[in-house]
Amino acid sequence: MVDLSKLNSMSDIQDGHKLDNPCTIVIFGASGDLTIRKLIPALYHLYTDGQMPSSFRVVGFARREKTDESWRDEMRVGIEKYSRTRRVDANKWQAFSGNLYYHRGDLTDFGAYGGLAKRLAASDHAAQFGNLVFYLAVSPSLYGEVVDQLQAAGLLKRYEQNDVNWQRVVVEKPFGRDLQSAQLLNNQLIKHALERQIFRIDHYLGKETVQNIMMFRFSNAIFEQLWSREAIEHVQITVSEDIGVGSRGGYFEEAGTLRDMMQNHLLQILSLVAMEPPPVLEAEDIRNEKVKLLKSIRKMTPEAVAKHVVRGQYFAGTVNGENREGYRQEERVNSKSNVETFVAVKLFIDNWRWSGVPFYLRTGKNLPYSASEVRVQFRPTPNVLFAAQDDLDLQANALTLRLQPDERISLRFNGKVPGNSIETRPVRMHFGYDAEFGAYTPEAYERLLLEAMAGDATLFIRRDEVETAWQIVDDIRAGWGETPLSNHEFYAAGTWGPVAAEDLLAADNHLWHIPAPAK
Ligand code: BG6
């Protein structure tokens, strides 16, 4: 039987595989979008890649009337439609789908959990033990109720040192809408489970290239030596999306880009880029460093918000030759909405390493194309040797970590143009993931589900981490107050955001680096 205490570190990865960890995954919200688009396709791919435990079962829990068979059929269609391969192998499906079950029940009905407990215990499936992952693919407003009911039905209990079996709770974003609501959710969850049993998802941490930020930094001496205010002038993080809010207008009206993207994905990328090296690669040590980093971000006073934060909202325009409506015209969006679809922030990290180095973060919807990059801009060389030649195209070194798409790392430096004159030109060294490793692009959810089954919390957000990030976002929101968007905060769909975002960098004599379009 698997011992949880032995399963809390990255060192459990053996030959690229986790220790065999038989378990049952119960998905609450089994008829929802996340389940059909992400969770089941991820589990299926893990299975076909031989990465699932030798014994597992997946139980979908939702209100609609369905049988095991009808749910399996729907999931199969989902894999064909949404998965990264969009293909189902008939034999593998046969074997995989035999582990899928559907349990009809209402999340608010105690009887349904009793029924679930009986079903889990009565099944003659080989995964006949109490190792349980509860995946809450439901609205956060239901988290409290679900864990209460699970505990009452005897399915969830706080892990004790001698327990043979374990239970874990996986929760999705949005994890709250401000610090207060996040604290409430945390209190609801820890009523019946220890922090180490709670796995808060940020799917960006499941992305290969995001994970590679840490490996790149800490395994390459030449870069780590330069990774501080001594050599780095500023850092830019861009996550641009070519999609609008689509059918999610209702959600977006409540969230806005600051909560939807900045609170989680961008601050997570920032933590990995800027944190100190942890003493060891263990979940708690890594997360300690991330929290320390977030806590070192200079507090955003209302004056700082006015100067250093830009928000924006798209109006009608064209993206990739396609006409897009303005945000205010989207379905379920208030026609006078002031919700932001774009945010750019300038942050300072007040610690020894980063003192005085600005970090510029921006993200938005309906930008010209989707691309995510970290751009590290190094300081220029002293203007001595080439000072007399004002026509030289000398640019400071820059390192780009391209997170998606076309994952790559490139370094820009100056090269001499061959010939008799002293002419230089910026040139680049490229490392492309595809060229080096082939097209291996597992979905973020594959990795995250694997880690949750193995009990490794490295790629999940700890309580203090999520709360610290909310504090930053709350300070920004407080600075905005109820002020409506002004004219210069609007941008046409298909452009790189409002002019105010350009001004933010121009004030420091910098320019946003435009990511390369997808190949
Ligand atoms: C989600 C946000 O968390 O991330 C979406 O809610 C956004 O608004 C998505 O589109 C972006 O994720 P990815 O993996 O497509 O970059």
Coordinates of C-alpha atoms and ligand atoms in Angstrom, one line a residue:
M1 CA 0.0 0.0 0.0
V2 CA 1.3 3.4 -0.8
D3 CA 2.4 5.5 2.1
L4 CA 1.6 9.2 1.7
S5 CA 4.5 10.3 3.8
K6 CA 6.8 8.9 1.2
L7 CA 5.0 10.7 -1.6
N8 CA 5.6 14.3 -1.1
S9 CA 8.5 15.2 -3.1
M10 CA 9.8 15.5 -6.7
S11 CA 12.3 12.8 -5.8
D12 CA 9.5 10.3 -6.0
I13 CA 9.8 10.6 -9.8
Q14 CA 11.5 7.4 -10.8
D15 CA 12.6 7.2 -14.4
G16 CA 10.1 9.9 -15.2
H17 CA 7.3 8.0 -13.6
K18 CA 5.7 8.4 -10.3
L19 CA 5.4 5.6 -7.8
D20 CA 2.5 3.4 -8.6
N21 CA -0.3 5.0 -6.6
P22 CA -3.7 3.2 -7.1
C23 CA -6.6 5.4 -6.5
T24 CA -10.1 6.5 -7.3
I25 CA -10.7 10.0 -8.8
V26 CA -14.2 11.4 -8.1
I27 CA -15.0 14.3 -10.3
F28 CA -17.7 16.6 -9.1
G29 CA -19.2 18.5 -12.0
A30 CA -18.9 15.5 -14.3
S31 CA -21.2 16.9 -16.9
G32 CA -19.4 20.2 -17.1
D33 CA -17.0 21.6 -19.7
L34 CA -13.8 21.1 -17.8
T35 CA -14.5 17.4 -17.4
I36 CA -15.2 16.7 -21.0
R37 CA -12.6 19.1 -22.5
K38 CA -9.7 18.7 -20.1
L39 CA -9.9 16.2 -17.3
I40 CA -11.1 13.0 -19.2
P41 CA -8.8 13.7 -22.2
A42 CA -5.9 14.2 -19.8
L43 CA -6.6 10.9 -18.0
Y44 CA -7.0 9.1 -21.2
H45 CA -3.7 10.3 -22.5
L46 CA -2.0 9.4 -19.3
Y47 CA -3.5 6.0 -19.7
T48 CA -2.4 5.5 -23.2
D49 CA 1.1 6.7 -22.3
G50 CA 1.3 4.1 -19.5
Q51 CA 1.4 6.7 -16.8
M52 CA -1.8 5.9 -14.9
P53 CA -1.5 3.8 -11.7
S54 CA -1.9 0.0 -12.4
S55 CA -5.3 0.2 -10.8
F56 CA -7.6 3.3 -10.9
R57 CA -11.1 4.2 -11.5
V58 CA -12.8 7.5 -12.3
V59 CA -16.2 8.3 -10.9
G60 CA -18.1 11.2 -12.4
F61 CA -20.6 12.8 -10.1
A62 CA -23.3 15.1 -11.4
R63 CA -27.0 15.9 -11.3
R64 CA -28.1 14.8 -14.7
E65 CA -29.6 11.4 -15.3
K66 CA -27.0 9.2 -17.1
T67 CA -25.7 5.7 -17.0
D68 CA -22.1 4.6 -16.9
E69 CA -22.4 3.7 -20.6
S70 CA -23.9 7.0 -21.7
W71 CA -21.3 9.0 -19.7
R72 CA -18.5 6.9 -21.3
D73 CA -19.9 7.6 -24.8
E74 CA -20.0 11.3 -24.1
M75 CA -16.5 11.3 -22.8
R76 CA -15.3 9.4 -25.9
V77 CA -16.8 12.1 -28.1
G78 CA -15.1 14.7 -25.9
I79 CA -11.7 13.1 -26.5
E80 CA -12.3 13.1 -30.2
K81 CA -13.3 16.7 -30.2
Y82 CA -11.1 18.4 -27.7
S83 CA -8.1 16.3 -26.8
R84 CA -4.6 17.1 -28.1
T85 CA -4.6 14.0 -30.4
R86 CA -8.3 14.1 -31.1
R87 CA -8.0 10.3 -31.6
V88 CA -9.3 7.4 -29.7
D89 CA -7.7 4.0 -30.1
A90 CA -10.6 1.4 -30.0
N91 CA -8.7 -1.2 -27.9
K92 CA -7.2 1.3 -25.5
W93 CA -10.5 3.0 -25.1
Q94 CA -12.2 -0.3 -24.3
A95 CA -9.7 -0.9 -21.5
F96 CA -9.7 2.7 -20.2
S97 CA -13.4 3.3 -20.3
G98 CA -14.0 0.2 -18.2
N99 CA -12.7 2.3 -15.3
L100 CA -15.2 5.1 -15.8
Y101 CA -18.4 5.2 -13.8
Y102 CA -21.1 7.7 -13.4
H103 CA -22.9 8.5 -10.1
R104 CA -26.0 10.6 -10.3
G105 CA -26.4 13.0 -7.4
D106 CA -27.2 16.5 -6.2
L107 CA -24.2 18.2 -4.6
T108 CA -26.4 19.7 -1.9
D109 CA -28.1 16.4 -1.0
F110 CA -26.6 14.4 1.8
G111 CA -28.1 11.2 0.6
A112 CA -26.2 11.5 -2.6
Y113 CA -22.9 11.3 -0.8
G114 CA -24.0 8.3 1.3
G115 CA -24.9 6.7 -2.0
L116 CA -21.5 7.6 -3.4
A117 CA -19.7 6.1 -0.4
K118 CA -21.7 2.8 -0.8
R119 CA -21.0 2.7 -4.4
L120 CA -17.3 3.2 -3.9
A121 CA -17.2 0.5 -1.3
A122 CA -19.4 -2.0 -3.0
S123 CA -17.8 -1.9 -6.4
D124 CA -15.8 -5.0 -7.2
H125 CA -13.4 -2.9 -9.2
A126 CA -9.7 -3.6 -8.4
A127 CA -9.2 -0.1 -7.2
Q128 CA -10.9 -1.1 -4.0
F129 CA -9.3 1.1 -1.4
G130 CA -9.7 4.4 0.2
N131 CA -7.1 6.4 -1.8
L132 CA -9.4 9.1 -3.1
V133 CA -8.9 12.2 -5.2
F134 CA -11.9 14.5 -5.1
Y135 CA -11.8 16.8 -8.0
L136 CA -14.1 19.8 -7.5
A137 CA -14.9 21.0 -11.0
V138 CA -17.8 23.0 -9.6
S139 CA -18.4 26.6 -8.6
P140 CA -16.2 27.6 -5.6
S141 CA -19.4 28.6 -3.8
L142 CA -20.0 24.9 -3.5
Y143 CA -16.6 23.9 -2.1
G144 CA -17.6 24.3 1.5
E145 CA -20.8 22.2 1.1
V146 CA -19.0 19.4 -0.8
V147 CA -16.2 18.9 1.7
D148 CA -18.7 19.1 4.6
Q149 CA -20.8 16.4 3.0
L150 CA -17.8 14.3 2.1
Q151 CA -16.6 14.4 5.7
A152 CA -20.1 13.6 7.0
A153 CA -20.3 10.6 4.7
G154 CA -17.0 9.3 6.0
L155 CA -15.2 9.8 2.7
L156 CA -12.9 12.6 3.7
K157 CA -10.8 12.9 6.8
R158 CA -7.7 14.7 8.0
Y159 CA -4.7 12.7 7.2
E160 CA -3.0 11.2 10.2
Q161 CA 0.5 9.8 10.2
N162 CA -0.5 6.2 10.5
D163 CA -3.3 6.2 8.0
V164 CA -2.8 3.7 5.3
N165 CA -5.1 5.4 2.9
W166 CA -5.3 9.0 1.8
Q167 CA -7.8 11.5 0.4
R168 CA -7.0 14.7 -1.5
V169 CA -9.1 17.6 -2.6
V170 CA -8.3 19.3 -5.9
V171 CA -9.9 22.7 -6.5
E172 CA -10.0 24.9 -9.6
K173 CA -9.7 28.6 -10.1
P174 CA -11.2 31.1 -9.5
F175 CA -10.1 30.6 -5.9
G176 CA -12.2 33.4 -4.5
R177 CA -12.6 37.0 -5.8
D178 CA -10.6 38.8 -3.2
L179 CA -8.5 38.1 -0.1
Q180 CA -11.5 37.8 2.1
S181 CA -13.4 35.3 0.0
A182 CA -10.2 33.3 -0.6
Q183 CA -9.7 33.1 3.2
L184 CA -13.3 31.9 3.6
L185 CA -12.8 29.1 1.0
N186 CA -9.5 28.1 2.7
N187 CA -11.2 27.9 6.0
Q188 CA -14.0 25.8 4.6
L189 CA -11.5 23.4 3.1
I190 CA -9.2 23.1 6.0
K191 CA -12.1 22.3 8.3
H192 CA -11.9 18.7 7.1
A193 CA -8.5 18.3 5.4
L194 CA -4.9 19.3 6.1
E195 CA -3.2 21.8 3.9
R196 CA -1.1 19.0 2.4
Q197 CA -4.4 17.3 1.3
I198 CA -5.5 20.3 -0.7
F199 CA -4.4 20.9 -4.3
R200 CA -5.2 24.3 -5.7
I201 CA -4.8 24.3 -9.4
D202 CA -3.2 27.0 -11.6
H203 CA -3.0 25.2 -14.9
Y204 CA 0.0 27.4 -16.0
L205 CA 2.1 25.5 -13.5
G206 CA 1.3 22.3 -15.5
K207 CA 2.8 23.7 -18.7
E208 CA 6.2 22.3 -19.6
T209 CA 7.7 25.6 -20.4
V210 CA 6.6 27.2 -17.2
Q211 CA 8.1 24.4 -15.2
N212 CA 11.2 24.8 -17.2
I213 CA 11.7 28.4 -15.9
M214 CA 13.0 27.0 -12.7
M215 CA 15.1 24.3 -14.2
F216 CA 16.6 26.8 -16.7
R217 CA 17.5 29.2 -13.9
F218 CA 19.0 26.8 -11.4
S219 CA 20.8 24.4 -13.7
N220 CA 22.6 27.0 -15.8
A221 CA 25.4 28.8 -14.0
I222 CA 25.9 31.4 -16.7
F223 CA 22.4 32.7 -16.4
E224 CA 22.0 32.4 -12.7
Q225 CA 25.2 34.5 -12.2
L226 CA 23.5 37.3 -14.1
W227 CA 20.1 36.9 -12.6
S228 CA 19.9 40.1 -10.5
R229 CA 19.9 43.9 -10.5
E230 CA 23.6 43.9 -11.4
A231 CA 23.0 42.7 -14.9
I232 CA 19.3 42.9 -15.6
E233 CA 17.7 46.2 -16.4
H234 CA 14.1 45.1 -16.5
V235 CA 11.8 42.1 -17.1
Q236 CA 8.7 41.9 -19.2
I237 CA 6.1 39.2 -18.9
T238 CA 3.4 39.1 -21.7
V239 CA 0.5 36.7 -21.9
S240 CA -1.5 37.8 -24.9
E241 CA -4.7 36.1 -26.1
D242 CA -6.3 36.5 -29.5
I243 CA -9.7 35.3 -28.1
G244 CA -12.3 37.6 -26.6
V245 CA -14.5 36.6 -23.7
G246 CA -16.7 34.5 -26.0
S247 CA -19.5 32.8 -24.1
R248 CA -18.0 33.7 -20.7
G249 CA -19.3 37.2 -20.5
G250 CA -21.3 36.5 -17.3
Y251 CA -18.2 35.1 -15.6
F252 CA -16.0 37.9 -16.9
E253 CA -18.3 40.6 -15.6
E254 CA -17.6 39.2 -12.1
A255 CA -13.9 38.6 -12.7
G256 CA -12.1 40.9 -15.1
T257 CA -8.6 40.3 -16.3
L258 CA -6.9 41.3 -13.1
R259 CA -8.6 38.4 -11.2
D260 CA -8.8 36.0 -14.2
M261 CA -5.2 36.1 -15.3
M262 CA -3.0 38.4 -13.2
Q263 CA -3.8 37.1 -9.8
N264 CA -2.8 33.6 -10.7
H265 CA -1.0 32.9 -14.0
L266 CA 1.1 36.0 -14.3
L267 CA 2.0 36.2 -10.7
Q268 CA 3.0 32.5 -10.8
I269 CA 5.2 33.1 -13.7
L270 CA 6.7 36.1 -12.0
S271 CA 7.4 34.0 -8.8
L272 CA 9.3 31.4 -10.8
V273 CA 11.3 34.0 -12.7
A274 CA 12.3 36.0 -9.6
M275 CA 12.3 33.7 -6.6
E276 CA 15.5 32.7 -4.7
P277 CA 16.8 29.2 -5.2
P278 CA 15.1 26.8 -2.7
P279 CA 17.4 24.7 -0.5
V280 CA 16.0 21.5 -2.1
L281 CA 13.5 20.7 -4.8
E282 CA 10.7 19.8 -2.4
A283 CA 7.2 21.2 -2.6
E284 CA 7.3 23.1 0.6
D285 CA 10.7 24.6 0.0
I286 CA 9.8 25.8 -3.5
R287 CA 6.5 27.2 -2.3
N288 CA 8.2 29.0 0.6
E289 CA 10.4 30.8 -1.9
K290 CA 7.4 31.7 -4.1
V291 CA 5.6 33.1 -1.1
K292 CA 8.6 35.1 0.0
L293 CA 8.9 36.6 -3.5
L294 CA 5.2 37.6 -3.6
K295 CA 5.6 39.2 -0.2
S296 CA 8.5 41.2 -1.4
I297 CA 6.5 42.9 -4.1
R298 CA 6.2 46.5 -3.2
K299 CA 2.8 47.4 -1.8
M300 CA 0.5 49.1 -4.3
T301 CA -0.7 52.3 -2.8
P302 CA -3.5 54.2 -4.6
E303 CA -0.9 56.6 -5.9
A304 CA 1.3 53.7 -7.2
V305 CA -1.8 52.2 -8.9
A306 CA -2.5 55.5 -10.7
K307 CA 1.0 55.6 -11.9
H308 CA 2.0 51.9 -12.4
V309 CA -1.2 50.1 -13.4
V310 CA -3.0 50.4 -16.7
R311 CA -6.3 48.7 -17.4
G312 CA -8.1 48.5 -20.7
Q313 CA -11.2 47.2 -22.4
Y314 CA -11.5 46.2 -26.1
F315 CA -14.0 47.8 -28.5
A316 CA -14.9 46.4 -31.9
G317 CA -12.0 45.6 -34.2
T318 CA -10.4 42.9 -36.3
V319 CA -8.3 39.9 -35.0
N320 CA -6.7 37.7 -37.7
G321 CA -9.0 39.2 -40.3
E322 CA -12.1 38.3 -38.2
N323 CA -14.4 41.0 -37.0
R324 CA -14.8 41.1 -33.3
E325 CA -17.5 42.8 -31.2
G326 CA -16.6 45.2 -28.5
Y327 CA -16.6 43.8 -24.9
R328 CA -19.7 45.8 -24.1
Q329 CA -21.6 44.1 -26.9
E330 CA -20.7 40.6 -25.8
E331 CA -23.4 38.3 -24.5
R332 CA -24.3 38.7 -20.8
V333 CA -22.1 41.9 -20.5
N334 CA -23.5 45.1 -19.3
S335 CA -23.5 47.7 -22.1
K336 CA -21.9 50.2 -19.8
S337 CA -19.5 47.7 -18.2
N338 CA -16.2 49.0 -16.8
V339 CA -14.7 45.6 -16.4
E340 CA -11.1 45.3 -17.7
T341 CA -10.1 42.9 -20.4
F342 CA -6.5 44.1 -20.4
V343 CA -4.1 44.9 -17.5
A344 CA -0.5 46.1 -17.5
V345 CA 1.4 46.6 -14.3
K346 CA 4.8 47.8 -13.3
L347 CA 6.0 46.1 -10.1
F348 CA 9.0 46.4 -7.9
I349 CA 10.4 43.6 -5.9
D350 CA 11.9 45.0 -2.8
N351 CA 14.6 42.5 -2.0
W352 CA 18.4 42.4 -2.3
R353 CA 18.4 40.7 -5.7
W354 CA 15.9 42.9 -7.5
S355 CA 16.0 46.2 -5.8
G356 CA 15.3 48.9 -8.4
V357 CA 14.5 46.5 -11.3
P358 CA 11.1 47.1 -12.8
F359 CA 9.0 44.1 -13.7
Y360 CA 6.4 44.8 -16.4
L361 CA 3.5 42.4 -16.7
R362 CA 0.7 42.6 -19.2
T363 CA -2.1 40.4 -20.4
G364 CA -5.2 41.0 -22.4
K365 CA -8.0 39.5 -24.5
N366 CA -8.5 40.2 -28.2
L367 CA -4.9 41.1 -28.8
P368 CA -3.4 40.5 -32.3
Y369 CA -2.4 36.9 -31.5
S370 CA -1.8 34.5 -28.6
A371 CA 1.7 34.3 -27.3
S372 CA 3.2 34.1 -23.8
E373 CA 6.8 35.3 -23.1
V374 CA 9.2 36.3 -20.4
R375 CA 11.7 38.8 -21.7
V376 CA 14.7 39.5 -19.6
Q377 CA 16.4 42.7 -20.7
F378 CA 20.0 43.0 -19.7
R379 CA 21.8 46.2 -19.1
P380 CA 23.7 47.8 -22.0
T381 CA 27.5 47.7 -22.2
P382 CA 29.3 51.0 -21.2
N383 CA 29.0 53.4 -24.0
V384 CA 32.7 53.8 -24.6
L385 CA 34.2 51.8 -27.4
F386 CA 31.6 52.5 -30.0
A387 CA 30.6 56.0 -28.7
A388 CA 31.9 57.7 -31.8
Q389 CA 29.7 55.6 -34.1
D390 CA 26.2 56.8 -33.7
D391 CA 24.9 54.8 -36.7
L392 CA 25.7 51.4 -35.0
D393 CA 22.7 49.2 -34.3
L394 CA 23.8 48.1 -30.8
Q395 CA 21.2 46.6 -28.7
A396 CA 21.5 45.3 -25.1
N397 CA 21.3 41.5 -24.6
A398 CA 17.9 40.0 -24.1
L399 CA 16.8 36.6 -23.2
T400 CA 13.4 35.4 -24.2
L401 CA 11.6 32.5 -22.7
R402 CA 8.8 31.7 -25.0
L403 CA 6.2 29.8 -23.0
Q404 CA 3.6 29.3 -25.8
P405 CA 3.1 28.6 -28.6
D406 CA 6.3 27.4 -30.4
E407 CA 8.1 26.9 -27.0
R408 CA 11.7 28.1 -27.2
I409 CA 14.4 30.1 -25.5
S410 CA 16.4 32.7 -27.4
L411 CA 19.3 35.0 -26.6
R412 CA 19.9 38.2 -28.5
F413 CA 23.4 39.6 -28.8
N414 CA 25.3 41.8 -31.2
G415 CA 27.3 40.3 -34.1
K416 CA 29.7 41.9 -36.5
V417 CA 28.4 42.1 -40.0
P418 CA 31.1 40.5 -42.2
G419 CA 33.0 43.0 -44.2
N420 CA 35.5 45.8 -43.8
S421 CA 33.4 48.2 -42.0
I422 CA 32.5 48.1 -38.2
E423 CA 28.9 47.3 -38.6
T424 CA 27.0 45.3 -36.0
R425 CA 23.6 43.8 -36.0
P426 CA 21.6 42.0 -33.3
V427 CA 21.5 38.3 -33.9
R428 CA 19.9 35.4 -32.0
M429 CA 20.7 32.0 -30.6
H430 CA 17.7 29.8 -30.5
F431 CA 16.7 26.7 -28.7
G432 CA 13.4 25.3 -29.8
Y433 CA 11.7 22.5 -27.8
D434 CA 10.3 20.9 -30.9
A435 CA 13.6 20.8 -32.8
E436 CA 15.4 19.4 -29.7
F437 CA 12.8 17.0 -28.2
G438 CA 10.3 16.5 -30.9
A439 CA 6.7 17.5 -30.6
Y440 CA 6.0 16.4 -27.0
T441 CA 3.3 18.6 -25.7
P442 CA 1.4 17.0 -23.0
E443 CA -1.5 19.1 -21.7
A444 CA -1.0 20.9 -18.4
Y445 CA -3.8 18.8 -16.9
E446 CA -2.0 15.6 -17.6
R447 CA 0.9 16.6 -15.4
L448 CA -1.3 18.1 -12.7
L449 CA -3.5 15.1 -12.4
L450 CA -0.5 12.9 -12.2
E451 CA 1.0 15.0 -9.4
A452 CA -2.3 15.1 -7.5
M453 CA -2.5 11.3 -7.6
A454 CA 1.1 11.1 -6.5
G455 CA 0.6 13.6 -3.7
D456 CA 3.3 16.0 -4.9
A457 CA 2.1 19.6 -4.3
T458 CA 5.0 21.4 -6.0
L459 CA 2.8 22.5 -8.9
F460 CA -0.1 23.6 -6.8
I461 CA -0.8 26.8 -4.9
R462 CA -0.4 26.8 -1.2
R463 CA -2.8 28.7 1.1
D464 CA -0.5 31.6 1.9
E465 CA 0.5 31.9 -1.7
V466 CA -3.0 32.3 -3.0
E467 CA -3.8 34.8 -0.2
T468 CA -0.7 36.9 -0.8
A469 CA -1.5 37.1 -4.5
W470 CA -5.0 38.3 -3.6
Q471 CA -3.7 41.0 -1.4
I472 CA -1.7 42.4 -4.3
V473 CA -4.8 42.3 -6.5
D474 CA -7.0 43.8 -3.8
D475 CA -4.6 46.7 -3.5
I476 CA -4.9 47.4 -7.2
R477 CA -8.6 47.1 -7.1
A478 CA -8.8 49.5 -4.2
G479 CA -6.7 52.0 -6.2
W480 CA -9.2 51.7 -9.1
G481 CA -12.2 52.1 -6.8
E482 CA -15.4 52.8 -8.7
T483 CA -13.7 55.1 -11.3
P484 CA -15.1 54.3 -14.7
L485 CA -12.8 53.6 -17.6
S486 CA -11.6 56.7 -19.4
N487 CA -11.4 57.1 -23.1
H488 CA -7.7 56.4 -23.3
E489 CA -8.2 53.0 -21.6
F490 CA -10.1 51.5 -24.5
Y491 CA -8.3 49.6 -27.3
A492 CA -9.5 48.2 -30.6
A493 CA -9.7 44.4 -30.7
G494 CA -6.7 43.3 -32.6
T495 CA -4.2 45.8 -31.2
W496 CA -1.7 45.5 -28.3
G497 CA -3.8 47.2 -25.7
P498 CA -4.5 50.8 -24.8
V499 CA -2.0 53.6 -25.5
A500 CA -1.7 54.0 -21.8
A501 CA 0.2 50.7 -21.7
E502 CA 2.8 52.0 -24.1
D503 CA 3.1 55.2 -22.0
L504 CA 3.7 53.1 -18.9
L505 CA 7.0 51.8 -20.5
A506 CA 7.8 55.0 -22.4
A507 CA 7.9 56.9 -19.1
D508 CA 11.0 54.7 -18.3
N509 CA 12.4 54.9 -21.8
H510 CA 11.4 51.3 -22.6
L511 CA 9.2 49.7 -25.2
W512 CA 7.1 46.6 -24.9
H513 CA 8.7 43.7 -26.7
I514 CA 6.2 42.4 -29.3
P515 CA 6.3 38.6 -29.2
A516 CA 6.8 36.9 -32.5
P517 CA 3.6 35.5 -34.0
A518 CA 3.1 31.8 -34.0
K519 CA 4.9 29.9 -36.8
Ligands
BG6_1 C1 -7.8 30.7 -17.8 C2 -8.6 32.0 -17.9 O1 -7.4 30.5 -16.5 O2 -6.7 30.8 -18.7 C3 -9.0 32.2 -19.4 O3 -9.8 31.9 -17.1 C4 -7.8 32.2 -20.3 O4 -9.6 33.5 -19.5 C5 -7.0 30.9 -20.0 O5 -8.2 32.2 -21.6 C6 -5.7 30.9 -20.8 O6 -5.1 29.7 -20.7 P1 -4.1 29.1 -21.9 O7 -3.6 27.8 -21.3 O8 -5.0 29.0 -23.1 O9 -3.0 30.1 -22.0

